[in-house]
mmCIF file of C-alpha atoms and ligand atoms in Angstrom:
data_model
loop_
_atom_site.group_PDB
_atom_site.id
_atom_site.type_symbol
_atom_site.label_atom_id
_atom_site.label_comp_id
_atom_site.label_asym_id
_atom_site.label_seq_id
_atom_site.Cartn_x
_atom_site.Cartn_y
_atom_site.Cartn_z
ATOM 1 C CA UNK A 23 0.000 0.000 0.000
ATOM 2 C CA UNK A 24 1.444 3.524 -0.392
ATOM 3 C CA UNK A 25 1.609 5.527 2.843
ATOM 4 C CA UNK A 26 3.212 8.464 4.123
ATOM 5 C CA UNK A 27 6.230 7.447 6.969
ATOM 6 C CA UNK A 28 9.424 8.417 8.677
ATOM 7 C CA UNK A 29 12.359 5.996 9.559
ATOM 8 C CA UNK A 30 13.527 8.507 12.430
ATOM 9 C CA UNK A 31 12.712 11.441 14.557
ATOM 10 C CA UNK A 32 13.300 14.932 13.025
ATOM 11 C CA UNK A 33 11.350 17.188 10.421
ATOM 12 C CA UNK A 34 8.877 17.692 8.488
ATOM 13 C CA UNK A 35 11.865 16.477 5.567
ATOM 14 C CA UNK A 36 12.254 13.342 6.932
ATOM 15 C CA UNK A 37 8.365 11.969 5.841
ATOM 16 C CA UNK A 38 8.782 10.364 2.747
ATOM 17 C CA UNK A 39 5.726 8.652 0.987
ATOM 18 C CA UNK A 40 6.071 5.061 -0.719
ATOM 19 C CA UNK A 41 5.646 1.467 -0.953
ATOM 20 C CA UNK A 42 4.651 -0.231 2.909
ATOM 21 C CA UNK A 43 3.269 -3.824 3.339
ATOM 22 C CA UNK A 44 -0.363 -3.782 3.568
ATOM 23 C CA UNK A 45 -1.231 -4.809 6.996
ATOM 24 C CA UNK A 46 -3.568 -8.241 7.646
ATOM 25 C CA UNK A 47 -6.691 -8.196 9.962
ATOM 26 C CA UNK A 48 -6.695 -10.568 12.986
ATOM 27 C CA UNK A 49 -9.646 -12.775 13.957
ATOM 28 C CA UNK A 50 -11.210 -9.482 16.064
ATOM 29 C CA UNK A 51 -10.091 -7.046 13.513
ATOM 30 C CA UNK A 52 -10.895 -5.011 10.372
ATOM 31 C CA UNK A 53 -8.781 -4.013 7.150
ATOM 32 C CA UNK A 54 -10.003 0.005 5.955
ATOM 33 C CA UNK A 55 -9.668 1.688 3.142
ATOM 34 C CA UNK A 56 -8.390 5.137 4.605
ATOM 35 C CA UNK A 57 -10.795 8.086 2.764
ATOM 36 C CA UNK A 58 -9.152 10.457 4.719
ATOM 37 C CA UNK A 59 -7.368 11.673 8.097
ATOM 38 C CA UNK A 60 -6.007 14.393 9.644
ATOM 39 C CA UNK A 61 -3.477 16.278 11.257
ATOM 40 C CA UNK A 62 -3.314 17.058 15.022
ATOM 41 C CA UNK A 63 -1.128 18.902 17.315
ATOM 42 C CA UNK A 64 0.782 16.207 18.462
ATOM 43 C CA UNK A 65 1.736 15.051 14.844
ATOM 44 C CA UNK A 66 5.043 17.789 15.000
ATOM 45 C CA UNK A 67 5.767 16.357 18.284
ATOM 46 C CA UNK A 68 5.539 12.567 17.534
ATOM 47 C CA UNK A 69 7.757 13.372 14.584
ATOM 48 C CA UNK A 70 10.071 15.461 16.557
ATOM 49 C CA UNK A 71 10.638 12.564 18.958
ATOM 50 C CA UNK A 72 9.754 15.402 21.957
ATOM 51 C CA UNK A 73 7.580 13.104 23.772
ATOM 52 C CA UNK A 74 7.966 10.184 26.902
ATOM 53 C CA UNK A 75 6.075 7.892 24.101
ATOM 54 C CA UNK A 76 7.921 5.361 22.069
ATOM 55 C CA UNK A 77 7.464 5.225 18.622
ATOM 56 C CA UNK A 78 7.398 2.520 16.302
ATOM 57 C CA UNK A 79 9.611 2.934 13.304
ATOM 58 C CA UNK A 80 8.974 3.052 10.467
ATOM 59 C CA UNK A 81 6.145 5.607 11.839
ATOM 60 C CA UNK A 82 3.123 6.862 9.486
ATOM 61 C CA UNK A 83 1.650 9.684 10.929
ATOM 62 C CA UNK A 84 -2.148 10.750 11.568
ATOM 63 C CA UNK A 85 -4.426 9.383 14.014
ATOM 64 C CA UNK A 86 -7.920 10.383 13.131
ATOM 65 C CA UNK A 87 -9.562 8.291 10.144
ATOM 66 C CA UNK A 88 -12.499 7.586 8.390
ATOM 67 C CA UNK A 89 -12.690 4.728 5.356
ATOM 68 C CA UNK A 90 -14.747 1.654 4.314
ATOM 69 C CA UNK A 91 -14.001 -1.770 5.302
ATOM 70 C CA UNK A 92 -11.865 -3.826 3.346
ATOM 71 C CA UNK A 93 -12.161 -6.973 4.895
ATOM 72 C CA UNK A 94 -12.891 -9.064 8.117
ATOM 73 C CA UNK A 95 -11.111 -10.957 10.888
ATOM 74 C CA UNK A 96 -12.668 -14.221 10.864
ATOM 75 C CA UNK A 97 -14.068 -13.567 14.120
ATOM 76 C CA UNK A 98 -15.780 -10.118 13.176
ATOM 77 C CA UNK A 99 -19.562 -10.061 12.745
ATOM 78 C CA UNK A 100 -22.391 -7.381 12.478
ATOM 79 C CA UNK A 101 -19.919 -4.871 9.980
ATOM 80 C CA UNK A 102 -19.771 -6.065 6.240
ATOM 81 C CA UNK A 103 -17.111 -5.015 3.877
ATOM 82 C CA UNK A 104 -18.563 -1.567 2.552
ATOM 83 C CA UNK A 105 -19.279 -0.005 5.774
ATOM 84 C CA UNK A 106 -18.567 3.731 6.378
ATOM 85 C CA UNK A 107 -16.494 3.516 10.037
ATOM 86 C CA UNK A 108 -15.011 6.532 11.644
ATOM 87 C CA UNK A 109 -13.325 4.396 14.588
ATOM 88 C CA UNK A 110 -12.390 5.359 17.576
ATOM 89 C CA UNK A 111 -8.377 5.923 17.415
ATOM 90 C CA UNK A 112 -7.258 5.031 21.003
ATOM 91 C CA UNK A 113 -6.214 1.338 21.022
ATOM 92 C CA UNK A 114 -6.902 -0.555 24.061
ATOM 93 C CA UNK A 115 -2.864 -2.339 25.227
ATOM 94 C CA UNK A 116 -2.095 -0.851 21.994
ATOM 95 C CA UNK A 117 -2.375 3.357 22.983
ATOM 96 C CA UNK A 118 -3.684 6.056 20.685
ATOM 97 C CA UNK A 119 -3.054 5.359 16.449
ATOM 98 C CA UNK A 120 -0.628 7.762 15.177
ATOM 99 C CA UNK A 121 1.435 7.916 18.554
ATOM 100 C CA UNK A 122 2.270 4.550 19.775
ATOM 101 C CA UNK A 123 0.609 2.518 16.988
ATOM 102 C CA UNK A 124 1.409 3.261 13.271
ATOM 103 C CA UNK A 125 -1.178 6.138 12.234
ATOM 104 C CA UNK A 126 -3.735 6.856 9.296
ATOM 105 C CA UNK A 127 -1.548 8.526 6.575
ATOM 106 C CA UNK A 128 -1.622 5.287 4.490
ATOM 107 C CA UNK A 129 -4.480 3.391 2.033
ATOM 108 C CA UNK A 130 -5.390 1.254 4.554
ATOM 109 C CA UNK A 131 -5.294 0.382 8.783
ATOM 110 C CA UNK A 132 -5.688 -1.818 10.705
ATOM 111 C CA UNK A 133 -8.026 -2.059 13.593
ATOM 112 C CA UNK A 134 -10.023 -3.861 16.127
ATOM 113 C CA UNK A 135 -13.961 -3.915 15.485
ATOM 114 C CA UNK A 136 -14.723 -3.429 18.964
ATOM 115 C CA UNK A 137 -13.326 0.071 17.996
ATOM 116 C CA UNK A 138 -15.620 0.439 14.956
ATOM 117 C CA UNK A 139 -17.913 3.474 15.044
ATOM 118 C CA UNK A 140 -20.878 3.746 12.176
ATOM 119 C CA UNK A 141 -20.529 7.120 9.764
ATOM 120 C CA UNK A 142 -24.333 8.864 9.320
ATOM 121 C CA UNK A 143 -24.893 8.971 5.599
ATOM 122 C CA UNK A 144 -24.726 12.349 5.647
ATOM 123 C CA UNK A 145 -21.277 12.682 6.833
ATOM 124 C CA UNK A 146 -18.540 12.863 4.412
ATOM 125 C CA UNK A 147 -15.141 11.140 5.152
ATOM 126 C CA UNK A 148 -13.677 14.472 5.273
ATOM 127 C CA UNK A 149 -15.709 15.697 7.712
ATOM 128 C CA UNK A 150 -15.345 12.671 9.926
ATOM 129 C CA UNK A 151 -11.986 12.350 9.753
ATOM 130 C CA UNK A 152 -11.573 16.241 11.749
ATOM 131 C CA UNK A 153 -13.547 15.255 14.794
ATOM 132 C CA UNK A 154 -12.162 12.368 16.538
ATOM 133 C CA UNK A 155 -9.045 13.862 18.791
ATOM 134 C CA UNK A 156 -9.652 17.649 18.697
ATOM 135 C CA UNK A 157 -13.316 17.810 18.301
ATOM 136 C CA UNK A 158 -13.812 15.052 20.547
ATOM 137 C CA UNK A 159 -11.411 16.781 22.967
ATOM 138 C CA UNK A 160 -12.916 19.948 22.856
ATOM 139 C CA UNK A 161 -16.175 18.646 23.669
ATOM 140 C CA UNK A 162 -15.685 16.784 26.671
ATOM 141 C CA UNK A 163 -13.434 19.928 27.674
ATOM 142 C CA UNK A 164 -15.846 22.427 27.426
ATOM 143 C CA UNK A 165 -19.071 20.212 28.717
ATOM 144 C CA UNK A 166 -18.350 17.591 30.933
ATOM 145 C CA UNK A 167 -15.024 19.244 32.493
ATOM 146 C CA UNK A 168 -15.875 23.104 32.000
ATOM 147 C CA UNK A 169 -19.287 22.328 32.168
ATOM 148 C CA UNK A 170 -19.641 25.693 30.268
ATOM 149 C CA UNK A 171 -23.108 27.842 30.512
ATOM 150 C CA UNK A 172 -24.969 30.680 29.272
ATOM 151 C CA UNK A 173 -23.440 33.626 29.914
ATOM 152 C CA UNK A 174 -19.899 32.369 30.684
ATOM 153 C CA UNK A 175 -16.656 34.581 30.187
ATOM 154 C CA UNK A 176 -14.607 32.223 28.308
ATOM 155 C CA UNK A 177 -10.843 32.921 27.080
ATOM 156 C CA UNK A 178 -9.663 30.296 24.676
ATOM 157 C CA UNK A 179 -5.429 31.174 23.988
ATOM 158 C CA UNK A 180 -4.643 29.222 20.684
ATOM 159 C CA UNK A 181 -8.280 29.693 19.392
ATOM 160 C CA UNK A 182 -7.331 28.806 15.830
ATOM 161 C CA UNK A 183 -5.780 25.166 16.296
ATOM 162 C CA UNK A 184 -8.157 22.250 15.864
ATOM 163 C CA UNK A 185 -8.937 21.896 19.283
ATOM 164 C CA UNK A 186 -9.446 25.750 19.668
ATOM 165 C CA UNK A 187 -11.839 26.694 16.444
ATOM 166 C CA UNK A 188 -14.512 22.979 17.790
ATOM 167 C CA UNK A 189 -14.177 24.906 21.849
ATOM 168 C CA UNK A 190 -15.100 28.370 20.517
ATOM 169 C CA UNK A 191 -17.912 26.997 17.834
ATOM 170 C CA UNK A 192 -18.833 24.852 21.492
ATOM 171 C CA UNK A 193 -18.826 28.060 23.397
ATOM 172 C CA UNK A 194 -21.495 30.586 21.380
ATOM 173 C CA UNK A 195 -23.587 27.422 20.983
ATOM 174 C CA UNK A 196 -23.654 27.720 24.935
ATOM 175 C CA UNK A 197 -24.423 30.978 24.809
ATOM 176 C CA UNK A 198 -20.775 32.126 26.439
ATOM 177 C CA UNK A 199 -19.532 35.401 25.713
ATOM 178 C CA UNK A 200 -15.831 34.101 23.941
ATOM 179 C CA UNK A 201 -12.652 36.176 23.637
ATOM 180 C CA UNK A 202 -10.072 34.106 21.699
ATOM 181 C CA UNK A 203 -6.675 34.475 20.828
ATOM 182 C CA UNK A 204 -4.792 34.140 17.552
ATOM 183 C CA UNK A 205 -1.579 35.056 16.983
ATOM 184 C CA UNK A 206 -2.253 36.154 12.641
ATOM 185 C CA UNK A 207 -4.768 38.435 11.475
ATOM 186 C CA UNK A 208 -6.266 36.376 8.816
ATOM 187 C CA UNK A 209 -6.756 33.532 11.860
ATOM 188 C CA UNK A 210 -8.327 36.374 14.112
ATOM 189 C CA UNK A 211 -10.689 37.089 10.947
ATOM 190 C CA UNK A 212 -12.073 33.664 10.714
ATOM 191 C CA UNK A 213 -11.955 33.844 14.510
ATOM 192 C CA UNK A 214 -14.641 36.501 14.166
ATOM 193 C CA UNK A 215 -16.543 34.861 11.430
ATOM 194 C CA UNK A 216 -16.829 31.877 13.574
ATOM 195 C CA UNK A 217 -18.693 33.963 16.084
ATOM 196 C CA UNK A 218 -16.027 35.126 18.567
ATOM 197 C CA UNK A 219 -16.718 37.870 20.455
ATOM 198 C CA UNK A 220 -13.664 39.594 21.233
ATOM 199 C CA UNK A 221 -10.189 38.274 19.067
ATOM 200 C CA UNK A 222 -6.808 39.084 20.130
ATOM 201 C CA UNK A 223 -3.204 38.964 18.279
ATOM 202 C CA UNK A 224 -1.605 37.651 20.792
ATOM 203 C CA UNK A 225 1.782 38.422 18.450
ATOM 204 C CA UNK A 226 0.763 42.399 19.259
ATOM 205 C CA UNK A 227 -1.137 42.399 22.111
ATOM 206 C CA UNK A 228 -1.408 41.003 25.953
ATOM 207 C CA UNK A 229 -4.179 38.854 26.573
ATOM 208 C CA UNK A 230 -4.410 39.440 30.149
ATOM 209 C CA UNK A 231 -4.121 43.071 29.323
ATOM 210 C CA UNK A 232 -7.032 42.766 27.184
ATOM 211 C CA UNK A 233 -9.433 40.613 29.222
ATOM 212 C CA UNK A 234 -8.281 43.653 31.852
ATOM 213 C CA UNK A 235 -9.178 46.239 29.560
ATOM 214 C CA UNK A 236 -12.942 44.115 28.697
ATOM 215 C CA UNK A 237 -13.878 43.173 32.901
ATOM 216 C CA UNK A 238 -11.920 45.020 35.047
ATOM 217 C CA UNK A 239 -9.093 43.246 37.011
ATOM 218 C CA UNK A 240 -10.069 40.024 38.978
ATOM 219 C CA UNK A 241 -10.700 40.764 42.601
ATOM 220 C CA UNK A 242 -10.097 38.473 45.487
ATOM 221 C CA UNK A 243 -13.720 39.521 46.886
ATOM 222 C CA UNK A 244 -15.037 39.184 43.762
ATOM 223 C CA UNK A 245 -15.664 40.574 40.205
ATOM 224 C CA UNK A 246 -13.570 41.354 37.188
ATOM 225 C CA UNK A 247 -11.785 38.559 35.190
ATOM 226 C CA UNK A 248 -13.141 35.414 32.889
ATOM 227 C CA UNK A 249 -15.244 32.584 34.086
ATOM 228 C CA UNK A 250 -13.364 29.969 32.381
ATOM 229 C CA UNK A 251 -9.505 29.894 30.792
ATOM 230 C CA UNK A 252 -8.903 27.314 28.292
ATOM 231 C CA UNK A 253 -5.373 27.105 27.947
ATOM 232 C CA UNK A 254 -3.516 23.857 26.394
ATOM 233 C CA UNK A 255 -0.608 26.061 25.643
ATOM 234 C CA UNK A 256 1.258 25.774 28.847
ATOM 235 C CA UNK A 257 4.934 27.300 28.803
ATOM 236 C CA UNK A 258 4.623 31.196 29.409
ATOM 237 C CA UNK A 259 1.045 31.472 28.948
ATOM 238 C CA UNK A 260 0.441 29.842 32.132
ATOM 239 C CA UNK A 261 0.679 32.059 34.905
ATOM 240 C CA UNK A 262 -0.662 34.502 32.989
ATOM 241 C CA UNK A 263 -3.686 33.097 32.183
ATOM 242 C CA UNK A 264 -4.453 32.079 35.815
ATOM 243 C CA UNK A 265 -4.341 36.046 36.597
ATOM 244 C CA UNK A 266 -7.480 36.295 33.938
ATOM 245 C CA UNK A 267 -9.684 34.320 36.338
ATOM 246 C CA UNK A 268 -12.115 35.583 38.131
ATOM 247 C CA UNK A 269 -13.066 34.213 41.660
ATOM 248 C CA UNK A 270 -14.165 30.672 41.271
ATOM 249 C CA UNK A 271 -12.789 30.833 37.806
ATOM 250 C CA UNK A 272 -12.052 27.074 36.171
ATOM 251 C CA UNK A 273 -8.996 26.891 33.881
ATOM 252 C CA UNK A 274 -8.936 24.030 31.918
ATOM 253 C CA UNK A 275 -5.510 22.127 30.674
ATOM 254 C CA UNK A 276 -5.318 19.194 28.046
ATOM 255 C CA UNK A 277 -2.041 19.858 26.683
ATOM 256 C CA UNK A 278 1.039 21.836 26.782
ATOM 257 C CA UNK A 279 2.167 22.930 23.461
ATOM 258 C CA UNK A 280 4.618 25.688 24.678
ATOM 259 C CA UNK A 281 5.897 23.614 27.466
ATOM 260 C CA UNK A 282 4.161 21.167 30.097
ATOM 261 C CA UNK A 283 6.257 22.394 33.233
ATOM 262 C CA UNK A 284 5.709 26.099 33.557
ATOM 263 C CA UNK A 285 6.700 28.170 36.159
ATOM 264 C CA UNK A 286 3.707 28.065 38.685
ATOM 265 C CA UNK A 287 2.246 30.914 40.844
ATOM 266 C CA UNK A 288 0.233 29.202 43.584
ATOM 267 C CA UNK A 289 -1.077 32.687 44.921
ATOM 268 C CA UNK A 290 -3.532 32.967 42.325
ATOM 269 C CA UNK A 291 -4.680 29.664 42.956
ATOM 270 C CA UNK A 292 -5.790 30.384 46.071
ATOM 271 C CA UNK A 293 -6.458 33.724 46.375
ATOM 272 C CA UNK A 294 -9.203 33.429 43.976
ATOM 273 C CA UNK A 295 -10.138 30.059 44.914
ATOM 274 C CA UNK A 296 -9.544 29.032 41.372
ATOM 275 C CA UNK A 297 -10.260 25.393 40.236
ATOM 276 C CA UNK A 298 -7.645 23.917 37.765
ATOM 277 C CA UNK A 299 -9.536 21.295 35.636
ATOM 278 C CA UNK A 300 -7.555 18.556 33.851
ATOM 279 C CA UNK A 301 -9.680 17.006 30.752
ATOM 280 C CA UNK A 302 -7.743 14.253 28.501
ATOM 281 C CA UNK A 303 -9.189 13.004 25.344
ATOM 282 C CA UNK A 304 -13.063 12.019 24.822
ATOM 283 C CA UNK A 305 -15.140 9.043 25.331
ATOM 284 C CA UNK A 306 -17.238 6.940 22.362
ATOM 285 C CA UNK A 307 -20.165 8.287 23.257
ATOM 286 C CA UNK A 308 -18.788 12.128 22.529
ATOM 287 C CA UNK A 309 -17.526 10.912 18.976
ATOM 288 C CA UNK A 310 -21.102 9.658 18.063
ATOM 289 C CA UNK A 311 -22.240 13.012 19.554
ATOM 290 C CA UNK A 312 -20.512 14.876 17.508
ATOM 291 C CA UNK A 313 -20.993 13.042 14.087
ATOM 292 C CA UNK A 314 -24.604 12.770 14.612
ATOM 293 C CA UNK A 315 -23.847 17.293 15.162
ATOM 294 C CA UNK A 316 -22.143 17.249 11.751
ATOM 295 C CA UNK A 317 -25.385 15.303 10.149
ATOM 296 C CA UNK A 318 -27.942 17.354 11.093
ATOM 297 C CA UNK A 319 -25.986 20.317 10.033
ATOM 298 C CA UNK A 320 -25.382 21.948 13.988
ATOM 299 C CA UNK A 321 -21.582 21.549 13.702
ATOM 300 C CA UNK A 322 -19.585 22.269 10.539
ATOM 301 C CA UNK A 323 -15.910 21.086 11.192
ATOM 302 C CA UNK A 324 -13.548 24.072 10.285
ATOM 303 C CA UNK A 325 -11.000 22.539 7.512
ATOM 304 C CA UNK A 326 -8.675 24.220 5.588
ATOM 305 C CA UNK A 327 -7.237 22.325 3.202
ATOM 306 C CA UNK A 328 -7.785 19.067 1.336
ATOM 307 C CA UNK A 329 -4.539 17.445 0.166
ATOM 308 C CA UNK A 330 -3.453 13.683 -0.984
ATOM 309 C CA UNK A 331 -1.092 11.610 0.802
ATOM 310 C CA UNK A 332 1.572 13.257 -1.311
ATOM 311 C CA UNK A 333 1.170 16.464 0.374
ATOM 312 C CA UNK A 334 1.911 15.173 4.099
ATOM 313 C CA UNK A 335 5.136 16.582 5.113
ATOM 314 C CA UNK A 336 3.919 19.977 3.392
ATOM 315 C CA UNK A 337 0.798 20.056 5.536
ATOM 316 C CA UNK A 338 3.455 19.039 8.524
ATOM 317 C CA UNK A 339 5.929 21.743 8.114
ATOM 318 C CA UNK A 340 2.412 23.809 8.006
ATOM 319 C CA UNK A 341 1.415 23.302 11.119
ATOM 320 C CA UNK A 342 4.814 23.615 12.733
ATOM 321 C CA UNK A 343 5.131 27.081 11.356
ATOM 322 C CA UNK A 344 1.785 28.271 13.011
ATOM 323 C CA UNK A 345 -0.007 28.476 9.834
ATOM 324 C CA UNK A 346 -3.350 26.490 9.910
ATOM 325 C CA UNK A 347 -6.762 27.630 10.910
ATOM 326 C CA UNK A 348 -8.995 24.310 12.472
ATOM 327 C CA UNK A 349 -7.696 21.182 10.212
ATOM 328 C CA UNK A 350 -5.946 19.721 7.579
ATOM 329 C CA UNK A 351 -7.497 16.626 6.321
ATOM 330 C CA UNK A 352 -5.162 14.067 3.946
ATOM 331 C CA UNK A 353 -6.863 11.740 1.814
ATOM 332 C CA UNK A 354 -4.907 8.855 0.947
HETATM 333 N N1 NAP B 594 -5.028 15.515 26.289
HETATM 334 C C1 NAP B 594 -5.610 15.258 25.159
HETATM 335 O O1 NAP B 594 -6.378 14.316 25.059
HETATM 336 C C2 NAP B 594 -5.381 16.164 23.974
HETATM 337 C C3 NAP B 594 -6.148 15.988 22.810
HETATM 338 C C4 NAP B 594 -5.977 16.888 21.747
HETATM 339 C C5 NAP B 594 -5.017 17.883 21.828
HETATM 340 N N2 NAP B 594 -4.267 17.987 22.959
HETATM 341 C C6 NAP B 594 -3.255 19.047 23.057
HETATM 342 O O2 NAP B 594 -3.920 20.300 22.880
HETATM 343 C C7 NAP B 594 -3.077 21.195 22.188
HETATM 344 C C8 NAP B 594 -3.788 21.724 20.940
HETATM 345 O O3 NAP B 594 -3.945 20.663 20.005
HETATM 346 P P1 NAP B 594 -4.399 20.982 18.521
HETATM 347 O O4 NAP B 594 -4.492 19.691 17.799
HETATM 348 O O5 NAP B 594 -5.556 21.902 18.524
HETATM 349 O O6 NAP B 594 -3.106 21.770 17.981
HETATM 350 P P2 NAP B 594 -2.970 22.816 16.809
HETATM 351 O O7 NAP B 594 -4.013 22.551 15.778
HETATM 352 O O8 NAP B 594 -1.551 22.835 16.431
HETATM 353 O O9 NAP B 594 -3.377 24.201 17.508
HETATM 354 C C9 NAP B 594 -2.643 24.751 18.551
HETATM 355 C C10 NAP B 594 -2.781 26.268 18.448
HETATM 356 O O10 NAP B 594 -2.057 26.818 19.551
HETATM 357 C C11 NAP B 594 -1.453 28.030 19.157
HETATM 358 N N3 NAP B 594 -0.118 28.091 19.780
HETATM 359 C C12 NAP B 594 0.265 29.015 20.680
HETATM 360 N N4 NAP B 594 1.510 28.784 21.103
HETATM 361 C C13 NAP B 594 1.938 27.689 20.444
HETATM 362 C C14 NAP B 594 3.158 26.979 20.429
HETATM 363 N N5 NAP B 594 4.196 27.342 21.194
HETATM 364 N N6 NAP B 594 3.252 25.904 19.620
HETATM 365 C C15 NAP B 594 2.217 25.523 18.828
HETATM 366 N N7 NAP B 594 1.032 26.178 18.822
HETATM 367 C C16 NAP B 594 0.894 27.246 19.609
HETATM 368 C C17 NAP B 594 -1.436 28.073 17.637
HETATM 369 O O11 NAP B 594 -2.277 29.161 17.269
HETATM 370 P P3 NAP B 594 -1.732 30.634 17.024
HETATM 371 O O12 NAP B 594 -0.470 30.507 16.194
HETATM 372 O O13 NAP B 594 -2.831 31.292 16.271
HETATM 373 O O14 NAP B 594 -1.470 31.188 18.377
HETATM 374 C C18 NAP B 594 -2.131 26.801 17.189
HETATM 375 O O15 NAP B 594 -3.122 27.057 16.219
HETATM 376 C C19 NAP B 594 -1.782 20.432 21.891
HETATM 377 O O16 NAP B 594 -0.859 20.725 22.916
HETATM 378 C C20 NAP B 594 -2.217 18.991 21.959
HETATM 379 O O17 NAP B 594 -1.169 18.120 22.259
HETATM 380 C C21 NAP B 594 -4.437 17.145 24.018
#
């Protein structure tokens, strides 16, 4: 099969695409065509070798998927060869595809039908294929762990990644008022367009500054500040987003893409009583949530570009450089 792969850590120059040996389905298992996949966040840092996970070489890159079934374990009934799947990526002894399994980025995968998830008809591959990891992330972020509400103050830094443009289209559904950061104009202009309230460049301008500037500076009695921080950025952003909290604010964390051990100010914390909410990945039930959102037209998963398999380490070095608004999808 032809798939996009790297031999070794490093850039975006080290993907190559070619010839790989089709994989086989076990007894429990399922061969899929791959209609497309997409790029996430923690693509660059698989590739980069920057993370505690260990990587099985030669890697092929992507974790999200949606396809048709190729064939069947011997074992495997209720699915028939034909069936639109958009599986759930996170492998049971196995970990998540595209990190500690070989990823998407190929014609076909590999993967257990216990993992199998139905596609609506009226969900294209493409579609699909953007929603498991930072839609489904966003989702259980913002509802189960933020458990966001009308009328909520919510600051989202990194607005414009995947997980950011699904937690701000999540937000105004709410009803929150959303102030979301961007660090390019033409980001904070489709920023706007998807319904945020206030944008800021964070390459110009101070976000806690600005959520000053909008609600007055939090107050240990109360008053001033944002009801809820997303912030996966980590690094340097940290600190300073805690000061954007009101009393009672919740600040939410799911990753760390500036840096996962940043300096720490523990005043804050309790001065304002703030509660720091952890929220990691997204359960089945959220993935059929959201593709049942994306049929009946209430979600409409912001993707940029559509490019083949060809075009992998292009969309890569893409990413890296800060230049993507919601997704990339690849479609092998
Ligand atoms: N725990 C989990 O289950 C889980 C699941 C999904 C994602 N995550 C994590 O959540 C974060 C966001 O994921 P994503 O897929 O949405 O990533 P993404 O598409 O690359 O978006 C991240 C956004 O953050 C902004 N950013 C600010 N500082 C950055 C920096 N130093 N490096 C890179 N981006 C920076 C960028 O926007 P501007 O350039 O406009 O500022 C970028 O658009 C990642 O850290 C990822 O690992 C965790």
């Amino acid at each position: 099969m032809k798939a996009a792969y790297y031999e070794n850590h490093g850039s975006p120059a080290d993907i190559q695409v070619g010839e790989m040996e089709t994989p086989e389905a076990g007894p429990h298992e399922v061969l899929i065509r791959v209609r497309a996949t997409s790029l996430n966040g923690f693509d660059p840092m698989m590739l980069a070798g920057t993370t505690d996970l260990k990587t099985p070489m030669p890697m092929i890159p992507c974790c999200d998927f949606a396809g048709e079934i190729a064939s069947l374990g011997s074992s495997v009934r209720g699915w028939e060869v034909g069936d639109r799947v958009c599986p759930m990526p996170f492998v049971p002894g196995e970990g998540m595809t595209g990190e500690t399994r070989r990823g998407a980025a190929a014609e076909y995968i590999v993967m257990p039908a216990v993992n199998l998830m139905k596609m609506p008809d009226a969900v294209s591959f493409e579609d699909a294929a953007a929603l498991p990891i930072a839609y489904g992330t966003a989702y259980r972020m913002m509802h189960e762990r933020a458990r966001i509400k009308a009328g909520d103050k919510v600051l989202i830094l990194g607005a414009t990644g995947g997980v950011g443009v699904c937690a701000v289209d999540l937000a105004k559904a709410a009803g929150c008022e959303v102030i979301a950061c961007g660090s390019s104009n033409w980001k904070l202009e489709k920023l706007k367009e998807l319904g945020a309230d206030h944008v800021v460049d964070t390459s110009k301008e101070d976000f806690e500054q600005v959520v000053r500037k909008l609600y007055g500076k939090p107050r240990v009695m109360g008053g001033g500040g944002v009801d809820v921080v997303i912030n996966y950025i980590g690094g340097e952003t940290w600190v300073k987003s805690l000061r954007c909290a009101t009393l009672n604010g919740r600040v939410l964390t799911c990753g760390a893409s500036a840096g996962h051990a940043p300096e720490e100010d523990l005043r804050f914390i309790w001065s304002f009583e703030l509660n720091i909410i952890g929220s990691n990945g997204w359960r089945p039930d959220d993935q059929i949530k959201l593709l049942d959102m994306v049929a009946s037209g209430e979600l409409k998963p912001q993707i940029q570009a559509i490019r083949p398999l060809e075009e992998t380490a292009q969309s890569m070095a893409q990413l890296i450089d800060r230049d993507v608004f919601g997704k990339i999808i690849i479609t092998p």
